[in-house]
Amino acid sequence: MKAPKDPNTKAPNVFVEQAEYIGDEELNSWSASHPEEESILAKLTQGGAKLITGPRGCGKTTLLLKAHNRLLEDRTGGLPVYVNYKASLRLEPLYKRHSNAVFLFNQWLLLKTYQGLISAAKRVGVLQSISLSFSEHTIESLLGRLEIGEVALEFRETEVLTIPLLEQEIQIVLESSGRTRCILLLDDAAHAFSPEQQRDFFDFFRRLKSRCIAPKAAIYPGVTVYSSAFHVGHDAEEIDVWIRPDDSRYESFMKRVLEKRLDVSIWDEFVKNPQLLQLLCYAAFGMPRSLINMVRMLVQDQAGVGGGGVTRVRVLKAIHQNYQNTFALFSSLSTKLPMYANFITEGSKVYQRMIDGIKEYNRSKDVLHQSVIAAIRQPVATELLKVLGFFQYSGLLLPKGEVSRGEKGTFDLYVMHYSALVDSNALFARKSISVVDFVQAFAHRDPHEFTRIGETKLLGKERPGDLFPLSLPPCQKCSMPRSSEHAKFCHNCGAALVEASIFEALVEEDISCLPLTSQRVAKIKSHSRIQKIGDVLMDHDHRQLRGVPQIGPFWAKRIFSYAEEYIA
């Protein structure tokens, strides 16, 4: 089903990036098939614990929802229970103030899963014919209490959920629906969670796995923290779903993403400019969300594609903004992971040095021998590996394995984000570059062309440990710096050390942190009481946002989703 011709007014959903915010019909009609989709969906719809991994925007939620819909259609398959844990950081302050935080968080995990079970029972048509221990209203009430931090009221014995009880309830739904296995599809797991929550989640995940329950979870490279008892490979198989830009099927897949989303008249404008369309696809760097965002910038520009056309200048502007948005995701980690603020600050310099090294290497190379890969000699310092992991989470670089060069050593290979290379003129090392040259360099890469960059050059120092000190908050009583990240008491005055809440810090951030124009931010502030991220989240019915000129239902919902994404 094609989108209407004016996506700005008649079908604004056409540019909604997150799959969880569009309906089943739109998901099916607008989604292109991942090059490995059948293999991935087979693993997501059958037994066994699985972890699908990749940066934000690479299509993990889309694949989970496709698995969910496929199982719903197949009455002989497993019972699909989809759960989104995006709101989990709302419970993070409990870890700073309550001794029973682990119990409360586990209750929240169980309640969210139970909520998904009720939804599944409703979707397969058996909810009215069975008797479950908890009603939908009760579950929503308990979740609401936990998410607003209302824990003064103790859980009554009849309100406490356990894994054995959840298993019993799942079995009731399985028997009633004639299905033999429950497939738990757990989205936004180990991403929105704080490190403490992540460890507790993986203990929960491991305990859920059974003969009749197959948990699947979406995780993220670089930021995932496993519990000591959880082992990837043994407790769950990891599936990388990031679509590699050097895959022979890559370009056709990305074009298909747009073709299925856009109205024919708009799609034709891009088809008329095949090299610019190719460049946009490569600049997305394997993330459909980025491609949709760049095209949205072009279509929703004041001139619009129909007026301004798909031009080199406008496409390069969209690519520049895509790089800025991706890098902003990396920079935001200094707030979301404050202990690693120095890693983010110095990491920005490391990334620029990687770009500079590739730019220097490419200076004397022709079109077909351009390097897009940084090679770092092993062993790599632990601190630098952490920074590289943060780059992967943000989608700034893609690991390519390793290569041995005999006596010169073994090198870890990392593909740099194509938008960064275009925006920094790192290819050909000249200012004026034709679009054809860009496309040829990306489409016909020589895999043997990579840039060896030494650790010392990347860090600018001999000792990486001096460059990445942890940012530990001082003692609240005497302001003495903490002795270590694990210290519970101040070594100077003996006072108990209290950790700051990540969630509380995020909701206090100004709304200018959201991906909104400065003009829109100014309008929101002047025509409403909304100033901070928390104010947006408190505007549940969007009444404040709807009172701002030029913000209708669609934009109010989008701004609210931006705020949710920010704290996630």
XYZ file of C-alpha atoms in Angstrom:
568
model
C 0.000 0.000 0.000
C 1.609 3.230 -1.165
C 1.659 6.313 0.994
C -0.499 9.262 -0.101
C 1.162 11.860 -2.265
C 1.626 14.509 0.394
C 3.480 12.842 3.291
C 3.547 16.114 5.222
C -0.227 16.305 5.701
C -1.972 13.102 4.678
C 0.418 10.383 5.883
C 2.927 11.813 8.383
C 3.628 8.277 9.615
C 5.597 7.652 6.429
C 8.628 9.249 8.104
C 8.215 7.717 11.562
C 11.586 6.066 12.147
C 10.811 3.691 15.048
C 8.913 0.562 14.046
C 7.066 0.373 17.391
C 5.224 3.608 16.535
C 3.606 2.387 13.305
C 0.762 -0.077 12.874
C 0.997 -3.702 11.748
C -0.394 -2.906 8.305
C 2.141 -0.123 7.735
C 4.946 -2.291 9.103
C 4.156 -5.031 6.598
C 3.647 -2.748 3.623
C 6.519 -0.312 4.271
C 9.280 -2.683 5.428
C 11.856 -4.082 3.040
C 13.222 -7.568 3.675
C 16.575 -7.698 5.468
C 19.164 -9.571 3.329
C 19.279 -12.275 6.034
C 15.655 -11.927 7.089
C 14.514 -15.530 6.682
C 17.464 -16.853 8.656
C 16.988 -14.258 11.405
C 13.219 -14.760 11.643
C 13.687 -18.527 11.806
C 15.852 -18.056 14.895
C 13.444 -15.544 16.417
C 10.356 -17.710 15.916
C 11.769 -21.039 17.087
C 13.184 -22.386 20.355
C 16.367 -21.278 22.080
C 17.529 -18.023 23.655
C 18.789 -15.405 21.181
C 20.291 -11.913 21.390
C 20.024 -9.703 18.312
C 22.618 -6.951 18.307
C 23.333 -3.802 16.344
C 23.384 -0.009 16.771
C 20.283 2.118 17.137
C 18.307 2.373 13.923
C 19.605 -0.770 12.212
C 16.228 -2.578 12.296
C 16.156 -4.717 15.452
C 12.638 -3.672 16.476
C 11.364 -4.212 12.922
C 12.682 -7.779 12.964
C 11.183 -8.499 16.399
C 7.800 -7.174 15.279
C 7.954 -9.151 12.035
C 8.676 -12.286 14.082
C 5.731 -11.383 16.318
C 3.346 -10.961 13.383
C 4.550 -14.127 11.671
C 3.887 -16.154 14.815
C 0.429 -14.627 15.181
C -0.444 -15.685 11.642
C 0.922 -19.218 12.141
C -1.536 -20.868 14.536
C 0.729 -23.911 14.805
C 3.761 -21.856 15.836
C 4.788 -20.420 19.173
C 2.825 -17.875 21.210
C 4.460 -14.463 20.561
C 4.764 -12.125 23.559
C 6.264 -8.744 22.607
C 7.601 -6.590 25.457
C 9.222 -3.150 25.168
C 11.447 -2.148 28.087
C 12.063 1.417 26.880
C 10.701 2.989 30.092
C 13.034 1.024 32.367
C 15.325 3.936 33.228
C 12.435 5.454 35.175
C 13.197 2.823 37.827
C 16.931 3.576 37.955
C 16.604 6.075 40.874
C 15.389 3.188 43.051
C 18.911 1.725 42.932
C 20.240 4.889 44.580
C 17.700 5.102 47.409
C 16.088 1.746 48.141
C 17.663 -1.387 49.552
C 15.043 -3.540 47.792
C 15.665 -1.992 44.353
C 16.598 -5.365 42.812
C 13.276 -6.863 43.954
C 11.315 -3.866 42.641
C 13.072 -3.907 39.277
C 12.482 -7.641 38.907
C 8.814 -7.048 39.727
C 8.732 -4.444 36.950
C 10.341 -6.890 34.478
C 7.812 -9.577 35.407
C 4.875 -7.157 35.249
C 5.906 -5.869 31.807
C 6.231 -9.465 30.599
C 2.846 -10.328 32.114
C 1.356 -7.292 30.373
C 2.733 -8.657 27.095
C 1.231 -12.074 27.907
C -2.231 -10.541 28.403
C -1.878 -8.711 25.080
C -0.857 -11.969 23.379
C -3.815 -13.855 24.904
C -6.070 -11.108 23.606
C -4.523 -11.245 20.109
C -4.975 -15.019 19.793
C -8.538 -14.783 21.081
C -8.339 -16.741 24.346
C -8.262 -14.026 27.034
C -12.003 -14.175 27.718
C -12.008 -17.967 28.087
C -9.227 -18.282 30.671
C -8.723 -17.203 34.270
C -5.451 -15.441 35.026
C -4.211 -14.328 38.442
C -3.850 -10.666 37.450
C -6.200 -8.418 35.501
C -4.967 -5.984 32.882
C -6.045 -3.091 35.108
C -4.074 -4.432 38.097
C -0.925 -4.883 36.020
C -1.154 -1.359 34.600
C -1.730 0.069 38.077
C 1.307 -1.712 39.558
C 3.490 -0.675 36.620
C 2.348 2.920 37.004
C 3.239 2.914 40.702
C 6.717 1.588 40.025
C 7.434 3.950 37.115
C 6.606 7.056 39.149
C 8.652 5.805 42.094
C 5.678 5.162 44.367
C 7.166 2.398 46.485
C 6.078 3.542 49.927
C 3.148 1.140 49.654
C 4.440 -2.385 50.011
C 3.390 -5.009 47.489
C 0.710 -7.180 49.005
C 1.404 -10.900 48.886
C -1.248 -11.320 46.209
C 0.469 -8.643 44.087
C 3.922 -10.233 44.035
C 4.855 -11.900 40.763
C 7.438 -14.672 40.537
C 8.979 -16.496 37.613
C 7.254 -19.802 38.595
C 3.894 -18.000 38.682
C 4.601 -16.345 35.315
C 5.472 -19.770 33.889
C 2.161 -21.175 35.186
C 0.218 -18.330 33.594
C 2.081 -18.782 30.301
C 1.199 -22.483 30.397
C -2.504 -21.641 30.813
C -2.424 -19.438 27.698
C -0.428 -22.045 25.743
C -2.896 -24.834 26.539
C -5.909 -22.666 25.760
C -4.465 -21.479 22.425
C -3.184 -24.898 21.367
C 0.431 -23.741 21.183
C 3.397 -25.554 22.676
C 5.976 -22.808 23.199
C 6.053 -19.168 24.260
C 8.378 -16.856 22.311
C 9.312 -13.826 24.426
C 10.416 -10.921 22.204
C 12.100 -8.455 24.577
C 12.814 -5.117 22.910
C 15.096 -2.319 24.114
C 16.755 -4.683 26.563
C 20.223 -3.854 27.904
C 20.103 -0.418 26.298
C 17.720 1.693 28.282
C 18.873 -0.054 31.466
C 21.523 1.318 33.801
C 24.508 -1.035 34.360
C 22.914 -2.376 37.559
C 19.641 -2.986 35.746
C 21.431 -4.720 32.872
C 23.060 -7.240 35.203
C 19.719 -7.945 36.871
C 18.010 -8.250 33.488
C 20.422 -10.916 32.245
C 19.923 -12.940 35.417
C 16.175 -12.627 34.761
C 16.647 -13.582 31.084
C 18.686 -16.671 31.974
C 16.121 -17.842 34.546
C 13.249 -17.411 32.073
C 14.734 -19.822 29.538
C 13.026 -23.214 29.681
C 11.648 -26.004 27.521
C 8.467 -24.057 26.810
C 9.802 -20.462 27.019
C 12.266 -19.128 24.436
C 13.418 -15.579 25.272
C 14.824 -13.303 22.541
C 16.225 -9.856 23.342
C 17.531 -6.850 21.410
C 20.861 -5.598 22.746
C 23.463 -3.030 21.700
C 27.195 -3.314 21.068
C 29.597 -1.415 23.269
C 27.290 -0.617 26.204
C 25.812 -3.974 27.238
C 26.804 -5.204 30.721
C 26.207 -8.904 31.409
C 25.790 -10.487 34.819
C 28.604 -12.706 36.089
C 26.419 -15.784 35.616
C 25.461 -14.991 32.004
C 27.679 -16.142 29.137
C 27.025 -15.224 25.505
C 27.255 -18.347 23.363
C 26.319 -20.639 26.227
C 23.204 -18.951 27.642
C 22.156 -17.323 24.366
C 23.264 -17.131 20.740
C 24.164 -13.644 19.502
C 22.894 -12.572 16.058
C 24.373 -9.448 14.457
C 21.674 -7.775 12.317
C 23.675 -4.691 11.234
C 23.539 -4.655 7.419
C 27.080 -4.270 6.079
C 27.487 -1.535 3.422
C 29.935 -3.761 1.506
C 27.344 -6.552 1.163
C 26.439 -7.139 -2.495
C 22.738 -6.900 -1.525
C 23.127 -3.682 0.446
C 22.271 -1.054 -2.147
C 19.162 -2.845 -3.428
C 17.915 -3.329 0.145
C 18.288 0.346 1.063
C 16.585 1.470 -2.127
C 13.759 -0.920 -1.407
C 13.345 0.690 2.045
C 12.611 4.002 0.344
C 10.588 2.627 -2.541
C 8.153 0.943 -0.150
C 7.809 4.068 2.009
C 7.556 6.894 -0.512
C 4.783 7.963 -2.804
C 5.476 7.203 -6.477
C 5.899 10.880 -7.404
C 8.535 11.435 -4.702
C 10.300 8.139 -5.383
C 10.545 9.086 -9.068
C 12.428 12.272 -8.118
C 15.117 10.130 -6.496
C 15.191 7.635 -9.368
C 15.916 10.518 -11.752
C 19.125 11.156 -9.768
C 20.562 7.635 -9.381
C 24.037 8.680 -8.194
C 22.613 10.934 -5.478
C 20.255 8.144 -4.418
C 23.196 5.739 -4.221
C 25.182 8.223 -2.160
C 22.321 8.605 0.318
C 22.076 4.826 0.660
C 25.788 4.479 1.397
C 25.779 7.476 3.739
C 23.108 5.732 5.850
C 25.836 3.196 6.753
C 23.512 0.223 7.109
C 20.884 1.980 9.223
C 17.457 2.315 7.579
C 16.447 4.869 10.214
C 19.252 7.174 9.086
C 18.205 6.840 5.444
C 14.589 7.658 6.292
C 15.732 10.675 8.326
C 17.892 12.033 5.491
C 15.083 11.655 2.968
C 12.681 13.306 5.424
C 15.052 16.289 5.580
C 14.944 16.533 1.797
C 11.183 16.034 1.447
C 10.145 18.254 4.332
C 12.516 21.054 3.434
C 10.650 24.290 2.730
C 11.121 23.795 -0.995
C 10.325 20.068 -0.822
C 11.658 17.519 -3.260
C 9.091 18.575 -5.820
C 10.217 22.223 -5.610
C 13.894 22.212 -4.802
C 14.681 18.892 -6.408
C 17.180 16.251 -5.369
C 20.382 18.243 -5.790
C 23.989 17.601 -4.810
C 24.013 20.543 -2.398
C 20.860 19.428 -0.595
C 21.955 15.791 -0.413
C 25.347 16.753 1.041
C 23.543 18.943 3.578
C 21.391 15.957 4.619
C 24.511 13.771 4.898
C 26.184 16.406 7.065
C 23.154 16.471 9.375
C 23.104 12.667 9.514
C 26.714 12.629 10.686
C 25.954 15.317 13.282
C 22.976 13.333 14.586
C 25.011 10.127 14.809
C 27.870 11.854 16.605
C 25.380 13.511 18.975
C 24.260 10.023 19.999
C 27.861 9.253 20.963
C 28.263 12.588 22.782
C 25.055 12.010 24.765
C 26.719 9.060 26.489
C 28.602 11.525 28.717
C 25.235 12.281 30.344
C 23.815 8.771 30.201
C 27.050 7.179 31.457
C 28.558 10.033 33.528
C 31.317 7.845 34.923
C 32.734 7.649 31.371
C 32.495 11.375 30.570
C 36.276 11.560 29.972
C 36.042 8.594 27.589
C 33.497 10.529 25.516
C 35.498 13.777 25.544
C 38.758 12.107 24.545
C 36.907 9.702 22.264
C 35.793 12.628 20.109
C 39.463 13.430 19.511
C 40.266 9.785 18.816
C 37.572 9.607 16.153
C 38.843 12.759 14.458
C 42.390 11.339 14.430
C 41.055 8.193 12.761
C 39.394 10.355 10.106
C 42.578 12.420 9.664
C 44.692 9.277 9.284
C 42.395 7.904 6.569
C 42.336 11.270 4.821
C 46.143 11.384 4.692
C 46.321 7.792 3.428
C 43.832 8.493 0.630
C 45.603 11.596 -0.614
C 47.633 9.771 -3.252
C 45.124 6.987 -4.035
C 42.833 6.707 -7.049
C 39.045 6.185 -6.938
C 39.167 2.399 -6.697
C 41.810 2.287 -3.964
C 40.353 4.572 -1.317
C 40.508 3.416 2.289
C 37.460 3.534 4.566
C 38.973 1.256 7.235
C 41.114 2.088 10.252
C 43.422 -0.734 11.369
C 44.594 -0.706 15.006
C 47.403 -3.010 16.048
C 46.747 -5.566 18.778
C 46.863 -5.613 21.744
C 44.546 -2.633 22.192
C 44.436 -0.896 25.574
C 41.316 -1.645 27.614
C 40.394 2.042 27.778
C 40.615 2.430 24.004
C 38.520 -0.730 23.507
C 35.840 0.875 25.676
C 35.841 3.983 23.479
C 35.650 1.843 20.327
C 32.693 0.024 21.879
C 30.913 3.350 22.397
C 31.575 4.174 18.730
C 29.919 0.878 17.735
C 26.865 1.552 19.909
C 26.449 4.940 18.228
C 26.976 3.491 14.758
C 30.117 5.562 14.126
C 32.189 2.555 13.155
C 31.625 -1.042 12.214
C 33.994 -3.856 13.300
C 35.404 -5.789 10.344
C 37.374 -8.520 12.092
C 41.139 -8.724 12.145
C 44.005 -9.194 9.722
C 47.536 -10.496 10.250
C 50.524 -8.802 8.654
C 53.235 -11.191 9.832
C 56.001 -9.427 11.721
C 54.085 -6.151 11.536
C 51.479 -7.661 13.832
C 47.754 -8.398 13.883
C 45.317 -5.543 13.392
C 41.678 -4.973 14.365
C 39.762 -3.485 11.428
C 37.026 -0.868 11.797
C 34.970 0.610 8.939
C 34.396 4.328 9.482
C 30.910 5.821 9.090
C 30.504 6.800 5.438
C 28.701 10.054 6.325
C 31.718 11.055 8.411
C 34.074 10.316 5.505
C 31.945 12.336 3.075
C 31.439 15.242 5.470
C 35.164 15.392 6.340
C 36.383 15.061 2.743
C 38.403 12.059 3.900
C 38.116 10.453 0.462
C 40.417 11.772 -2.266
C 41.567 14.498 0.187
C 40.270 17.320 -1.970
C 37.404 19.779 -1.598
C 35.523 19.321 -4.855
C 34.557 15.681 -5.358
C 32.036 14.381 -7.862
C 29.147 12.262 -6.630
C 30.174 9.564 -9.114
C 33.613 9.339 -7.458
C 32.030 8.972 -4.006
C 29.735 6.197 -5.206
C 32.512 4.348 -7.005
C 34.760 4.523 -3.952
C 32.052 3.020 -1.741
C 30.661 0.509 -4.229
C 33.970 -0.879 -5.548
C 36.207 -0.889 -2.517
C 39.468 -2.783 -2.455
C 39.339 -4.826 0.805
C 43.132 -4.697 1.030
C 43.127 -0.915 1.343
C 43.112 0.021 5.015
C 44.873 2.628 7.109
C 47.150 1.434 9.896
C 46.942 3.884 12.788
C 49.082 3.330 15.858
C 47.608 3.524 19.335
C 50.012 6.291 20.324
C 48.929 8.402 17.349
C 45.264 7.818 18.166
C 45.630 8.781 21.800
C 48.386 11.358 21.543
C 49.998 9.778 24.613
C 52.074 6.750 25.508
C 49.943 5.741 28.508
C 46.195 5.476 27.782
C 45.395 5.035 31.467
C 46.307 8.689 32.094
C 43.940 9.819 29.356
C 40.744 8.112 30.516
C 40.223 8.594 34.251
C 36.745 7.653 35.462
C 34.548 10.647 36.351
C 33.561 9.693 39.876
C 31.325 12.104 41.858
C 32.985 13.480 45.021
C 31.796 12.860 48.557
C 28.603 14.852 49.168
C 29.765 15.778 52.681
C 33.442 16.786 52.357
C 33.849 17.011 48.533
C 36.830 14.652 48.625
C 37.242 12.707 45.314
C 36.283 9.041 45.543
C 39.065 6.507 45.799
C 37.414 4.081 43.338
C 34.167 3.375 41.519
C 33.370 0.601 44.012
C 33.873 2.709 47.174
C 30.847 2.746 49.480
C 32.231 5.175 52.087
C 34.398 8.280 51.839
C 38.014 7.454 52.717
C 38.404 10.970 54.165
C 35.342 11.550 56.400
C 33.705 8.113 56.434
C 30.331 9.328 55.145
C 28.253 6.948 53.030
C 28.699 7.722 49.347
C 25.498 8.315 47.364
C 25.497 7.855 43.610
C 23.710 10.369 41.422
C 20.726 9.159 39.429
C 21.222 9.006 35.652
C 17.482 9.277 35.052
C 17.110 12.356 37.237
C 20.018 14.016 35.439
C 18.516 13.260 32.018
C 15.042 14.621 32.768
C 16.659 17.877 33.938
C 18.283 18.399 30.529
C 17.020 21.289 28.405
C 14.701 20.388 25.489
C 17.312 21.839 23.124
C 18.981 18.411 23.489
C 16.182 16.922 21.375
C 16.491 16.781 17.566
C 14.389 19.926 17.067
C 15.197 23.163 15.284
C 16.152 26.125 17.462
C 13.033 27.947 16.197
C 10.756 25.103 17.330
C 12.476 24.902 20.737
C 11.995 28.666 21.185
C 8.295 28.399 20.284
C 7.722 25.546 22.715
C 9.390 27.464 25.543
C 7.528 30.714 24.860
C 4.063 29.171 24.351
C 4.094 26.497 27.083
C 5.571 25.626 30.462
C 7.798 23.026 28.851
C 11.492 23.763 29.374
C 13.112 20.426 30.238
C 12.946 16.817 29.052
C 10.968 15.917 32.162
C 8.323 18.518 31.279
C 7.707 16.770 27.952
C 7.367 13.394 29.676
C 4.867 14.843 32.161
C 2.721 16.162 29.300
C 1.041 12.762 28.826
C -2.001 14.040 26.928
C 0.162 16.437 24.841
C -2.015 19.354 25.977
C 0.958 21.675 26.508
C 2.560 20.748 23.198
C -0.726 21.041 21.304
C -1.020 24.622 22.578
C 2.151 25.617 20.707
C 1.594 27.166 17.243
C 2.281 24.764 14.334
C 2.371 21.683 16.593
C -0.504 19.348 15.840
C -1.200 15.779 16.971
C 1.549 14.294 14.794
C 4.345 16.608 15.966
C 3.204 16.449 19.592
C 3.474 12.663 19.459
C 6.849 12.870 17.719
C 8.322 15.302 20.267
C 7.097 13.065 23.098
C 8.753 10.059 21.421
C 11.986 12.085 21.056
C 11.941 12.686 24.824
C 11.348 8.981 25.486
C 14.208 8.090 23.142
C 16.506 10.565 24.882
C 16.102 9.030 28.315
C 16.375 5.553 26.783
